[in-house]
Short mmCIF file of C-alpha atoms and ligand atoms in Angstrom, two decimals:
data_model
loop_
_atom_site.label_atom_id
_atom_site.label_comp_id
_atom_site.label_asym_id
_atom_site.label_seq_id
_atom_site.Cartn_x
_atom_site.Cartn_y
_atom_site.Cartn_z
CA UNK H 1 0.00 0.00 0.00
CA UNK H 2 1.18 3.59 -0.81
CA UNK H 3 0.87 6.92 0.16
CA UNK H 4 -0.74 5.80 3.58
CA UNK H 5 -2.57 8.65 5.57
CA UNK H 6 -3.49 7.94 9.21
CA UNK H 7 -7.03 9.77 10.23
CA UNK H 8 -9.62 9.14 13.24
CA UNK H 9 -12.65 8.85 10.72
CA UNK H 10 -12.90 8.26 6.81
CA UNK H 11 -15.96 8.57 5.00
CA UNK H 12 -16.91 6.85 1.74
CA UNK H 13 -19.17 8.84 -0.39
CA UNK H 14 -19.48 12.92 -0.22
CA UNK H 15 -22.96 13.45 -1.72
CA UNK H 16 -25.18 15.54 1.39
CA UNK H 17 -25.38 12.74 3.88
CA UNK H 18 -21.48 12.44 3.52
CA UNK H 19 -21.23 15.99 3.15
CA UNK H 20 -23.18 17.09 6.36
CA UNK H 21 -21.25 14.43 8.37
CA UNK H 22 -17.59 15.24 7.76
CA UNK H 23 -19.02 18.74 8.55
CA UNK H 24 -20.27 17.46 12.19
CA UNK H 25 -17.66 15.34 12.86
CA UNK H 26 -15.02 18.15 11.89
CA UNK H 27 -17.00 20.61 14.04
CA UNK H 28 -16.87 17.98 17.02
CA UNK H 29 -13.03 17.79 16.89
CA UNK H 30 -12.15 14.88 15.12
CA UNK H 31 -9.88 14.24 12.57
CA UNK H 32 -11.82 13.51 9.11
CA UNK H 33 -10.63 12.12 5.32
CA UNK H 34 -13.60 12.65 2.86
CA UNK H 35 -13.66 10.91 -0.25
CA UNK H 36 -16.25 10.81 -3.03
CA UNK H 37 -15.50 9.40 -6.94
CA UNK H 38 -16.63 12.35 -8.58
CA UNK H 39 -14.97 15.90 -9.29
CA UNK H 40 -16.49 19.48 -7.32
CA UNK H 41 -17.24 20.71 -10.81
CA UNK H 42 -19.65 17.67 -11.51
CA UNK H 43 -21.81 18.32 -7.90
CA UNK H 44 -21.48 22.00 -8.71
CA UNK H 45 -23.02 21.71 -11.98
CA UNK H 46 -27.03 22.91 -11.89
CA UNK H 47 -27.97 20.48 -14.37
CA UNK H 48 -26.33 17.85 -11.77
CA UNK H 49 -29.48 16.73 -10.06
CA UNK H 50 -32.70 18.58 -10.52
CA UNK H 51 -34.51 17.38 -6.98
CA UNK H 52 -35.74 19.97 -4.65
CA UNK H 53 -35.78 18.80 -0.74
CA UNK H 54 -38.11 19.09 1.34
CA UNK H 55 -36.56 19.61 4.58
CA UNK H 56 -38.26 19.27 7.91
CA UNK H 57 -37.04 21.42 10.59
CA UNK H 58 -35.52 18.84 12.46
CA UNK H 59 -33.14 18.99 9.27
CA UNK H 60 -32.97 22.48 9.13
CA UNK H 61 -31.77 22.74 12.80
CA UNK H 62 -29.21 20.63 11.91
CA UNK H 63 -27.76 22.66 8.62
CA UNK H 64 -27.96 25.73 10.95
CA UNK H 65 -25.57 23.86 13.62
CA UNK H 66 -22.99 23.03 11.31
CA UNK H 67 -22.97 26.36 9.17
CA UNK H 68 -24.70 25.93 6.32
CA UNK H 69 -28.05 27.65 6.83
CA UNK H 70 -27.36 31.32 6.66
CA UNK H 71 -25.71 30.27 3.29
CA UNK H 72 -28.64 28.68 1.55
CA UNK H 73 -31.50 30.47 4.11
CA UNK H 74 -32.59 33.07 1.30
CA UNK H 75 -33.20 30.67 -1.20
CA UNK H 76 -35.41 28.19 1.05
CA UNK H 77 -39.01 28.32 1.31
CA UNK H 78 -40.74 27.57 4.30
CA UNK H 79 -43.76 24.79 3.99
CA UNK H 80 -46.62 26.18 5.70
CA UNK H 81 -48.93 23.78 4.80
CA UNK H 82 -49.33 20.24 3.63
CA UNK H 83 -52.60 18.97 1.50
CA UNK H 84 -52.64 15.74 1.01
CA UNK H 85 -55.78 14.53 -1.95
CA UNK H 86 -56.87 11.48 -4.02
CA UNK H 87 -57.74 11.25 -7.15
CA UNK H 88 -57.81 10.34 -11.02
CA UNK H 89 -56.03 12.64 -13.71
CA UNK H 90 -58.16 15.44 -14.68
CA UNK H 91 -59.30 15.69 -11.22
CA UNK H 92 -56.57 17.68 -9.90
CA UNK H 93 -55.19 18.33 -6.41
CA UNK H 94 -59.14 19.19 -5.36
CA UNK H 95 -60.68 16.21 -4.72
CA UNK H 96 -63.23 16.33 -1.63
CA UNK H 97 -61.33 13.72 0.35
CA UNK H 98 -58.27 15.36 1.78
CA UNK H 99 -56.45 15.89 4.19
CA UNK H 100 -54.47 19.50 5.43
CA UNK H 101 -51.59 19.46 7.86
CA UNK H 102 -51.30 23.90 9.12
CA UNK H 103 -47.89 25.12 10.14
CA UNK H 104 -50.02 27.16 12.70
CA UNK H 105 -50.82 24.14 14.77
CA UNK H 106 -47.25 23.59 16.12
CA UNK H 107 -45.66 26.30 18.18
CA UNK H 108 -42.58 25.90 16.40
CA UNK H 109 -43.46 27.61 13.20
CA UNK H 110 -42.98 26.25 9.37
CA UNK H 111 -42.92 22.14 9.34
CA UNK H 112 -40.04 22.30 7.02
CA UNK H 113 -38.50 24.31 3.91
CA UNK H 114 -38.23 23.24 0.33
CA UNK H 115 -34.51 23.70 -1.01
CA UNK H 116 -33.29 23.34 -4.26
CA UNK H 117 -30.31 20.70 -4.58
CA UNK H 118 -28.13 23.14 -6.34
CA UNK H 119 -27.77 25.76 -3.82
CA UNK H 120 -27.62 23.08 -0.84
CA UNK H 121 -24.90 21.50 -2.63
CA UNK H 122 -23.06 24.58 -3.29
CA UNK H 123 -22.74 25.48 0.05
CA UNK H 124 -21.52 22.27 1.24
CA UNK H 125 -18.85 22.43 -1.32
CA UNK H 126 -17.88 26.01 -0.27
CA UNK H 127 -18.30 24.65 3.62
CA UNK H 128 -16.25 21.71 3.25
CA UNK H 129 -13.08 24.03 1.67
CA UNK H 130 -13.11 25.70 4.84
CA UNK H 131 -13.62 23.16 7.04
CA UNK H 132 -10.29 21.36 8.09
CA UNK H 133 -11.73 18.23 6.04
CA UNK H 134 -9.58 16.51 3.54
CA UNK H 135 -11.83 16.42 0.76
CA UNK H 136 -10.59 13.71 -1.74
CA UNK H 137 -12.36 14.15 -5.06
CA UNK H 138 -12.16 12.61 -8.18
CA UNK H 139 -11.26 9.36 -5.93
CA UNK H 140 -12.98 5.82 -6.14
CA UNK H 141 -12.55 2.91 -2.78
CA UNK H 142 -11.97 -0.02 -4.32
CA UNK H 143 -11.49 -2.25 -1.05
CA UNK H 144 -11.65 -2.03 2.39
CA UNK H 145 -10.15 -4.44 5.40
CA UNK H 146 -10.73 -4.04 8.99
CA UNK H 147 -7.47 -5.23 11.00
CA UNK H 148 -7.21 -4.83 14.75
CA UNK H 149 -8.09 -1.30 15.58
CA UNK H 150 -7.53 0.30 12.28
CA UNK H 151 -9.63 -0.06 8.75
CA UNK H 152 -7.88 0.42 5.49
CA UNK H 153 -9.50 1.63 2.41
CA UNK H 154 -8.07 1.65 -1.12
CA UNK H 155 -8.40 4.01 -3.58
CA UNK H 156 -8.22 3.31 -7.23
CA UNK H 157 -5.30 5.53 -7.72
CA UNK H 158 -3.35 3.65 -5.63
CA UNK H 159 -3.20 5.54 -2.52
CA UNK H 160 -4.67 3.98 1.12
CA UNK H 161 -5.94 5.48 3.76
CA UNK H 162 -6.54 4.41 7.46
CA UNK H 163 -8.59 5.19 10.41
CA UNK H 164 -10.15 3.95 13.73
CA UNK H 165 -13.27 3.83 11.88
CA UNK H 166 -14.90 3.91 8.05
CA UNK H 167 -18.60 5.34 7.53
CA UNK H 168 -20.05 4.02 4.31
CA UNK H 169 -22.03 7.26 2.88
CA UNK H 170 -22.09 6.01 -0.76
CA UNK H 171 -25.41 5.60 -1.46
CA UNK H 172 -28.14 3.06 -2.13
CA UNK H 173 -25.26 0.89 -4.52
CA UNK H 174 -22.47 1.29 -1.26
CA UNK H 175 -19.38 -0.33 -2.33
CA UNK H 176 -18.95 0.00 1.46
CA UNK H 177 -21.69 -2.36 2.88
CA UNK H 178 -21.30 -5.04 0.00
CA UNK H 179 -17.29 -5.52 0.71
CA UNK H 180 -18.13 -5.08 4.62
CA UNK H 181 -20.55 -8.27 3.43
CA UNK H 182 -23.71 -6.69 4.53
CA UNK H 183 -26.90 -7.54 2.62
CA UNK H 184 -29.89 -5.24 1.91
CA UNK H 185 -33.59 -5.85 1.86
CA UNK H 186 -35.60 -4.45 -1.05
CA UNK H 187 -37.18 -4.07 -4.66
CA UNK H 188 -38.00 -2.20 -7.23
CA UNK H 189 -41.37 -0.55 -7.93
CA UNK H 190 -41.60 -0.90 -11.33
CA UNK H 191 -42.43 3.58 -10.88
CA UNK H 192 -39.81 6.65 -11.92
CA UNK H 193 -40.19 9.98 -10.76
CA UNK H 194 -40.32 12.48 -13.19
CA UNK H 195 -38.90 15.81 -11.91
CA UNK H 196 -38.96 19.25 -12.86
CA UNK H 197 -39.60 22.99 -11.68
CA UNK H 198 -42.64 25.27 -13.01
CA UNK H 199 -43.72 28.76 -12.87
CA UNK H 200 -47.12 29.28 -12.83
CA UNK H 201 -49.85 32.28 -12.35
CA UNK H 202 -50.86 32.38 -8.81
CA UNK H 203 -49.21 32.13 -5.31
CA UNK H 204 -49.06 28.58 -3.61
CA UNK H 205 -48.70 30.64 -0.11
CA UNK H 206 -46.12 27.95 0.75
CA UNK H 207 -48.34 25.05 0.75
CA UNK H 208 -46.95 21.85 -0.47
CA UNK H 209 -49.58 19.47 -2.10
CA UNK H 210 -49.43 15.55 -2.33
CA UNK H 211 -52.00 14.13 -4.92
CA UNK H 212 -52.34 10.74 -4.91
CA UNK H 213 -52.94 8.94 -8.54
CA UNK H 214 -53.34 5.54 -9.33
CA UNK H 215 -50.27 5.35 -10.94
CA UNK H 216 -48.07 7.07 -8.48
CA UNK H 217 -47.89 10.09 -6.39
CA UNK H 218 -47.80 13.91 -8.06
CA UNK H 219 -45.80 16.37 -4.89
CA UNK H 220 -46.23 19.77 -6.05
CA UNK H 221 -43.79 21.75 -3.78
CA UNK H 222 -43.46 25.42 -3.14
CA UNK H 223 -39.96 27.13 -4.02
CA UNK H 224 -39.68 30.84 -3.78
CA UNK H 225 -41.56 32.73 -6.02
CA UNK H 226 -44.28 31.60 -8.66
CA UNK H 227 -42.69 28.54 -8.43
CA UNK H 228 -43.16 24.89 -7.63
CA UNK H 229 -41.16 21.59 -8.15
CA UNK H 230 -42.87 18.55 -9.35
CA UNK H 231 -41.88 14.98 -8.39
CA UNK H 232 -44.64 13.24 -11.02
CA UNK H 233 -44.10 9.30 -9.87
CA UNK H 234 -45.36 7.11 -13.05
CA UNK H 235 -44.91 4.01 -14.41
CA UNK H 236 -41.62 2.79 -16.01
CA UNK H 237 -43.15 2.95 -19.22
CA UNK H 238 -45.28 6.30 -18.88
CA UNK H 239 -42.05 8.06 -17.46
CA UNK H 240 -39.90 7.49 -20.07
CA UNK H 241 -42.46 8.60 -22.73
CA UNK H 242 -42.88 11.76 -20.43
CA UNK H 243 -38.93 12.20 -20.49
CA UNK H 244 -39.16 11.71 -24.46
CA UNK H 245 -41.86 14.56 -25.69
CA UNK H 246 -40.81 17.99 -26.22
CA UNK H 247 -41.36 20.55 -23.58
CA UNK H 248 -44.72 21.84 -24.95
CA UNK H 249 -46.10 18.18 -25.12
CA UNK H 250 -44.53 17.31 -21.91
CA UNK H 251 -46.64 20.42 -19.82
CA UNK H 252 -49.94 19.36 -22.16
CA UNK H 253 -49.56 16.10 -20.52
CA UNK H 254 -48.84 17.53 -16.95
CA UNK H 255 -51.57 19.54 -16.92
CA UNK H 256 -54.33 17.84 -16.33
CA UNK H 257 -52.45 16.29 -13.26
CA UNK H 258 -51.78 19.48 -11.95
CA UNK H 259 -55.32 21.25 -12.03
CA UNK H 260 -56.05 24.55 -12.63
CA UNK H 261 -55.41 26.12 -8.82
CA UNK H 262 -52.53 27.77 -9.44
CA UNK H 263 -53.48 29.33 -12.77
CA UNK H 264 -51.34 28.26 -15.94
CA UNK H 265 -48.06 26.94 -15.48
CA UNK H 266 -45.04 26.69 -18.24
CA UNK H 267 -41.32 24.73 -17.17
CA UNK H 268 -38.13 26.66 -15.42
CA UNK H 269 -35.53 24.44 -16.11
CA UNK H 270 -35.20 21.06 -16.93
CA UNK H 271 -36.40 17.49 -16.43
CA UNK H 272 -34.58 15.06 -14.63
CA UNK H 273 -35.96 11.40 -13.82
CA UNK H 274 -35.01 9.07 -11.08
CA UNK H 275 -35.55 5.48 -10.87
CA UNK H 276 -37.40 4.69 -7.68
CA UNK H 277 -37.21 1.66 -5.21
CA UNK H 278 -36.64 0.64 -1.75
CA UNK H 279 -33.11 -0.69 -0.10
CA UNK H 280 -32.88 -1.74 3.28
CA UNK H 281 -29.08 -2.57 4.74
CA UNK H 282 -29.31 -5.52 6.95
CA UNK H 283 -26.97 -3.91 9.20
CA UNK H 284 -25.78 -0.27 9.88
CA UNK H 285 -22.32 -1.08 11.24
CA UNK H 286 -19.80 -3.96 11.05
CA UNK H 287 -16.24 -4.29 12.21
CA UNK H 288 -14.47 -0.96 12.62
CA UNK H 289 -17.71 0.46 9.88
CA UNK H 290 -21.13 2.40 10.14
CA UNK H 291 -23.31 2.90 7.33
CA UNK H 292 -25.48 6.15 7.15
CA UNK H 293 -27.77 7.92 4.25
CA UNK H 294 -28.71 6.38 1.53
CA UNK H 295 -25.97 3.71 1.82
CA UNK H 296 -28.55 2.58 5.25
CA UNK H 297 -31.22 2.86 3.69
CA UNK H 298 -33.15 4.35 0.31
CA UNK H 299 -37.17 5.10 0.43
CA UNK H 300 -39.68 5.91 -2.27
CA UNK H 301 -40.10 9.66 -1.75
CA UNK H 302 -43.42 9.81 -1.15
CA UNK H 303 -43.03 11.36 1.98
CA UNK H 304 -40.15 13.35 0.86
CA UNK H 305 -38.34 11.89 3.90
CA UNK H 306 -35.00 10.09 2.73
CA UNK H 307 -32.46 12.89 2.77
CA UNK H 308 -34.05 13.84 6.45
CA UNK H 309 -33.61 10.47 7.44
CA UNK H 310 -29.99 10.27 6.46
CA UNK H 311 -29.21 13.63 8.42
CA UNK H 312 -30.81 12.37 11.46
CA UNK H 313 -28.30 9.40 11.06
CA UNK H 314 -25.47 11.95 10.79
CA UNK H 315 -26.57 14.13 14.05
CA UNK H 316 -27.00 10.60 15.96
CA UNK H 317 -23.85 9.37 14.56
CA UNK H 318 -22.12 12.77 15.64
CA UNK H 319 -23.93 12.23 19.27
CA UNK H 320 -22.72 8.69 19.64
CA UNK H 321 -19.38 9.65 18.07
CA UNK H 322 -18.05 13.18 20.32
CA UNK H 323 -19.57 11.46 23.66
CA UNK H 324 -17.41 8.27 23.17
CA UNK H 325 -14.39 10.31 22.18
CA UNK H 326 -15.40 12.43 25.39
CA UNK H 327 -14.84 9.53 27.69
CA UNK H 328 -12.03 8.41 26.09
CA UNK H 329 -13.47 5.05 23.94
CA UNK H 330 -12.49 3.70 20.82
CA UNK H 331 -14.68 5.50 18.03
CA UNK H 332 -15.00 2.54 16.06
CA UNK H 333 -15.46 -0.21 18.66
CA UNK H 334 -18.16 -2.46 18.54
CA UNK H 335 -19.89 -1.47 21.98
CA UNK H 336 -20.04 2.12 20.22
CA UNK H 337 -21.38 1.68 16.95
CA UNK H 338 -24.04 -0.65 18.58
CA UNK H 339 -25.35 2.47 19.93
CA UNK H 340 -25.71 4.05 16.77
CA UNK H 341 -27.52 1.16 15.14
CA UNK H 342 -30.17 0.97 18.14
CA UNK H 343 -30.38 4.91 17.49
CA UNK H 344 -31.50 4.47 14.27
CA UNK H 345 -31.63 0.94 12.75
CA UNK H 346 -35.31 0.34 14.14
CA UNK H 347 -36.48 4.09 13.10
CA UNK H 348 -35.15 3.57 9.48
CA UNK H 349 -36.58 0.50 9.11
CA UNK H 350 -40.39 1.74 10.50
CA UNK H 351 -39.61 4.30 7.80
CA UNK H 352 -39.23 2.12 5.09
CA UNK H 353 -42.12 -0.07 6.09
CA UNK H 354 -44.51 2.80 6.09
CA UNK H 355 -43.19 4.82 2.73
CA UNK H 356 -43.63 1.41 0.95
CA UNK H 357 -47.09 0.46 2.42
CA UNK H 358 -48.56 4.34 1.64
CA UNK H 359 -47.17 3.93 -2.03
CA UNK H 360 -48.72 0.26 -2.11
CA UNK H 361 -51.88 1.83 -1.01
CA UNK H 362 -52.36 4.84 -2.65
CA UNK H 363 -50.72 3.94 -5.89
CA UNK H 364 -53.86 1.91 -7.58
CA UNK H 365 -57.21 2.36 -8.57
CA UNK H 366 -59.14 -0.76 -6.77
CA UNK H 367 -62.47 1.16 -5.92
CA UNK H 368 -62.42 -0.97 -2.69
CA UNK H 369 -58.85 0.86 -1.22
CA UNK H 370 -59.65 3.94 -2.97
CA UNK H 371 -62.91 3.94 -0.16
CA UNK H 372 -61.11 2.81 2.54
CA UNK H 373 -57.96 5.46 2.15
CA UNK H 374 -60.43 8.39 1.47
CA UNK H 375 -62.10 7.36 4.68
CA UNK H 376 -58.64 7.29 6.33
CA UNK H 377 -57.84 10.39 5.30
CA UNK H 378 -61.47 12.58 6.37
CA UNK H 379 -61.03 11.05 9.83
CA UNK H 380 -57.01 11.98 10.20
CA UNK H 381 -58.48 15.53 9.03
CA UNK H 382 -61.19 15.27 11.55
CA UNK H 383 -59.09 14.76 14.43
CA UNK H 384 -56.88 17.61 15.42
CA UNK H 385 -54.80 15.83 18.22
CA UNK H 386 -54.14 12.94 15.63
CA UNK H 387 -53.08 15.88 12.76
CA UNK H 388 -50.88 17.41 15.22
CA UNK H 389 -49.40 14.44 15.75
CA UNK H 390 -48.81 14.35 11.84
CA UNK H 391 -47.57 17.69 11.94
CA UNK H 392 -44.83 17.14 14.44
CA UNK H 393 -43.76 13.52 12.76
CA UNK H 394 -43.21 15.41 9.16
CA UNK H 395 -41.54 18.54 10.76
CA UNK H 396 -38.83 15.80 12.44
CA UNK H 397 -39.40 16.50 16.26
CA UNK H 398 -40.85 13.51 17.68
CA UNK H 399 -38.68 10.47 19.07
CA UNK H 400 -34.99 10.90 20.98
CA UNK H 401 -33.61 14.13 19.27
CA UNK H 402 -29.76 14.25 18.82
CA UNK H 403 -28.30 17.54 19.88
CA UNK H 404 -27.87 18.69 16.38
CA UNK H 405 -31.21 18.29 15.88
CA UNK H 406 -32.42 20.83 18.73
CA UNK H 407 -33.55 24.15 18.43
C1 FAD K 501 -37.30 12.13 -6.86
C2 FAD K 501 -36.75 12.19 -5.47
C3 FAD K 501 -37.16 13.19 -4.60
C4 FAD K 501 -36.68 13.25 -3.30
N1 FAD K 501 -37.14 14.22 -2.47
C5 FAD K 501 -36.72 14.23 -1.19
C6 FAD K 501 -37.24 15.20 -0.27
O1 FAD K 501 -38.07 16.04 -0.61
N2 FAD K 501 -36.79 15.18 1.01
C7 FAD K 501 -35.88 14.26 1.45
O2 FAD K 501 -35.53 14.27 2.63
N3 FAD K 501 -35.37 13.34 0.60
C8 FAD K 501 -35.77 13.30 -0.70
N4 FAD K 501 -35.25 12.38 -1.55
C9 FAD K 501 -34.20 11.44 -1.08
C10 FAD K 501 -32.80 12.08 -1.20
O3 FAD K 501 -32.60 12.58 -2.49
C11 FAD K 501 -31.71 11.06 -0.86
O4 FAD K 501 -32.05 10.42 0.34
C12 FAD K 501 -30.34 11.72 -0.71
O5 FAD K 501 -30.03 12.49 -1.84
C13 FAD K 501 -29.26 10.67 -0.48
O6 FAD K 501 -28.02 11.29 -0.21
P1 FAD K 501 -26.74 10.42 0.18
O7 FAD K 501 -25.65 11.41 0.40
O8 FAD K 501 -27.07 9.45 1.26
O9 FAD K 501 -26.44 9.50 -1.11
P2 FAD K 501 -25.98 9.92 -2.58
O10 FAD K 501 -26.55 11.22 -2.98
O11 FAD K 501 -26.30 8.74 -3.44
O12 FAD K 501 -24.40 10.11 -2.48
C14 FAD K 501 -23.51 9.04 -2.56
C15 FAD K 501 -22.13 9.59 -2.88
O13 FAD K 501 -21.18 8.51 -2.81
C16 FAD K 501 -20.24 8.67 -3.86
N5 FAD K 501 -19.67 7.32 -4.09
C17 FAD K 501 -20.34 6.18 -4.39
N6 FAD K 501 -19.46 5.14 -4.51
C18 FAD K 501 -18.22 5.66 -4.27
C19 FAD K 501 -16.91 5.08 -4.24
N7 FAD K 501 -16.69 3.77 -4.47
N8 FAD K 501 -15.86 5.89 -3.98
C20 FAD K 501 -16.03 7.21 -3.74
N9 FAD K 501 -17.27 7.80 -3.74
C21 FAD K 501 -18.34 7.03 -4.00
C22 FAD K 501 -21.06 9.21 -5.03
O14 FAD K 501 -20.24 9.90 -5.95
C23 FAD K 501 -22.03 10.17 -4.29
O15 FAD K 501 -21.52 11.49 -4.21
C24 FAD K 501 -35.73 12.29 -2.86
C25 FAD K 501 -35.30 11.28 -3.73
C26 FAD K 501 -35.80 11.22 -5.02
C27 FAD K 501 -35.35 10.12 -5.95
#
């Protein structure tokens, strides 16, 4: 092995999860080695990744702990509502069975902001150069071993790297987990999410809408200004003859999704699509290794709630993390990272269980389900203590909070 570089944590993977937890751990003292396969010009590209995130403010608390909030906090929108509706195309988002979640009825103001990939990604980039991180780029790991109390990871170039432990933040294909021999629970859903920005007439007054069809959820999500982004979940087949028209044919198809309620609406930007299905790691840790983000676990986005989930694994990873260095443990012992997998392995997978079941159940048109949901949904709206409850959930405060998750 060459060019060997001795650090207290490496992490695999520097997309946002990766990102926001080389961040933390740099904050919390510890020496960090980032490494991610592609270049800072590629992430920093806008036509990198078109999402929009909706960001509950258990998330935002978070950003704003480790510095990157006042850098994107002009360009996020705050969600002050949620509506949640059923229906068939050409209905649009106003069905009579729905549901509506009110910022108002939680002392703690909006339940989350929407935030455009590009400028969240942006300032990470910016943060990270500032940080005391060494951010490898451009780098692939190409194998791992644990030995004794070190792990050693291989780069493609060459070059190795060592540390007292390895987090695995490289997504739902993590190189990581399968050499650490850790299996994953999932499947496809045969559905791709179609994603794009619009402008449109009228103000959506920060409400986010979720519109159930039989083929897959339409999110219509405030950004700031006479703006929304769509995440239009279809089938395989449907999506990729969406992706294909020209833009004029594309909007003359969205339309009648969409409705009428916020006036006409034409595209800002362009369309990106995204394959959608569910991965569930077996484990979160192994010898000397911790898995967290997407790596731990992927979701459908239904609920927009996979890039919350993996920050929540970074603040309880940076909890676990600065209180064993505190007392003076090994970082990547196995009595450690057990508490980090009973932090979150149970949470994740409740998560999982519940995004797939909602898309299972919503995602049809049996006239049987389609009764039994709508009822669902008039008695959630009926019951204030129940919506609250709802309200809190999707805003990220319920459950043990990690300190970076606290106002
Ligand atoms: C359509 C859609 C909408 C969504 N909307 C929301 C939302 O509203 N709210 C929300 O919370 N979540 C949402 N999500 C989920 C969210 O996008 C993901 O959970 C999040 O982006 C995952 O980030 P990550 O850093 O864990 O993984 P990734 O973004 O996959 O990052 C993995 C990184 O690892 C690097 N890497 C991989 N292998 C290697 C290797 N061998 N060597 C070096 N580097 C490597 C890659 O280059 C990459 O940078 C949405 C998802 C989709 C598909």
């Amino acid at each position: 092995m060459t060019n060997a570089v001795t650090q207290e944590v490496l992490i695999t993977g520097g997309g946002l999860a990766g990102g926001a937890l080389a961040l933390a751990l740099a904050q919390a003292g510890l020496r960090v080695t980032l490494i991610d396969r592609e270049v800072p010009a590629v992430h920093a590209d806008p036509g990198f990744d078109g999402r929009s995130y909706a960001l509950a403010l258990g998330s935002k608390r978070l950003l704003a702990n480790i510095g990157l909030w006042q850098a994107v906090a002009e360009n996020a929108q705050p969600i002050n509502g949620i509506k949640v509706s059923d229906g068939r195309a050409g209905e649009g988002p106003l069905s009579p069975f729905h549901l509506a979640f009110d910022a108002a009825e939680i002392e703690e103001g909006p339940m989350g902001y929407l935030l455009e990939d590009r400028f969240l990604r942006q300032a990470m980039l910016s943060a990270l150069a500032e940080s005391g991180v060494t951010h490898l780029t451009g780098q692939t790991v190409v194998a791992q071993e644990a030995e004794g109390s070190r792990i050693w990871v291989s780069l493609e170039s060459g070059d190795s790297h060592d540390a007292a432990l390895l987090i695995g933040c490289d997504g739902r294909q993590s190189g990581t987990a399968k050499r650490a021999g850790i299996g994953r629970t999932g499947w496809g859903y045969g559905q791709t999410a179609v994603v794009c920005a619009v402008s449109h007439e009228a103000d959506h007054g920060g409400i986010a809408h979720q519109f159930f069809m039989p083929s897959g959820p339409l999110a219509i999500l405030p950004l700031p200004g006479r703006r929304s982004s769509i995440v239009w979940s279809e089938t395989d087949a449907r999506a990729a003859e969406l992706m294909a028209l020209d833009d004029a044919d594309f909007l003359d198809a969205l339309r009648p999704a969409f409705g009428s309620f916020l006036g006409d609406i034409s595209l800002a930007g362009m369309r990106f699509s995204y394959s959608l299905g569910l991965t569930l790691a077996d484990s979160f840790v192994a010898p000397r290794l911790a898995l967290a983000g997407d790596a731990a676990h992927g979701v459908h986005p239904i609920a927009g709630q996979g890039l919350n989930a993996g920050l929540r694994d970074v603040a309880a990873l940076a909890d676990v993390l600065e209180t064993a260095r505190m007392r003076g443990e090994d970082i990547g012992s196995a009595l450690v990272l057990a508490r980090y997998q009973q932090w979150r392995r149970f949470d994740t997978a409740t998560l999982a269980v519940a995004t797939d079941s909602f898309n299972r159940l919503f995602s049809n048109d049996n006239p049987l389900l389609r009764g039994l949901r709508d009822l669902g949904l008039g008695a959630v709206n009926a019951l204030p203590g129940v919506r609250r409850a709802f309200i809190r959930e999707a805003a990220g405060l319920t459950g043990d909070l990690p300190r970076l998750m606290r106002s």
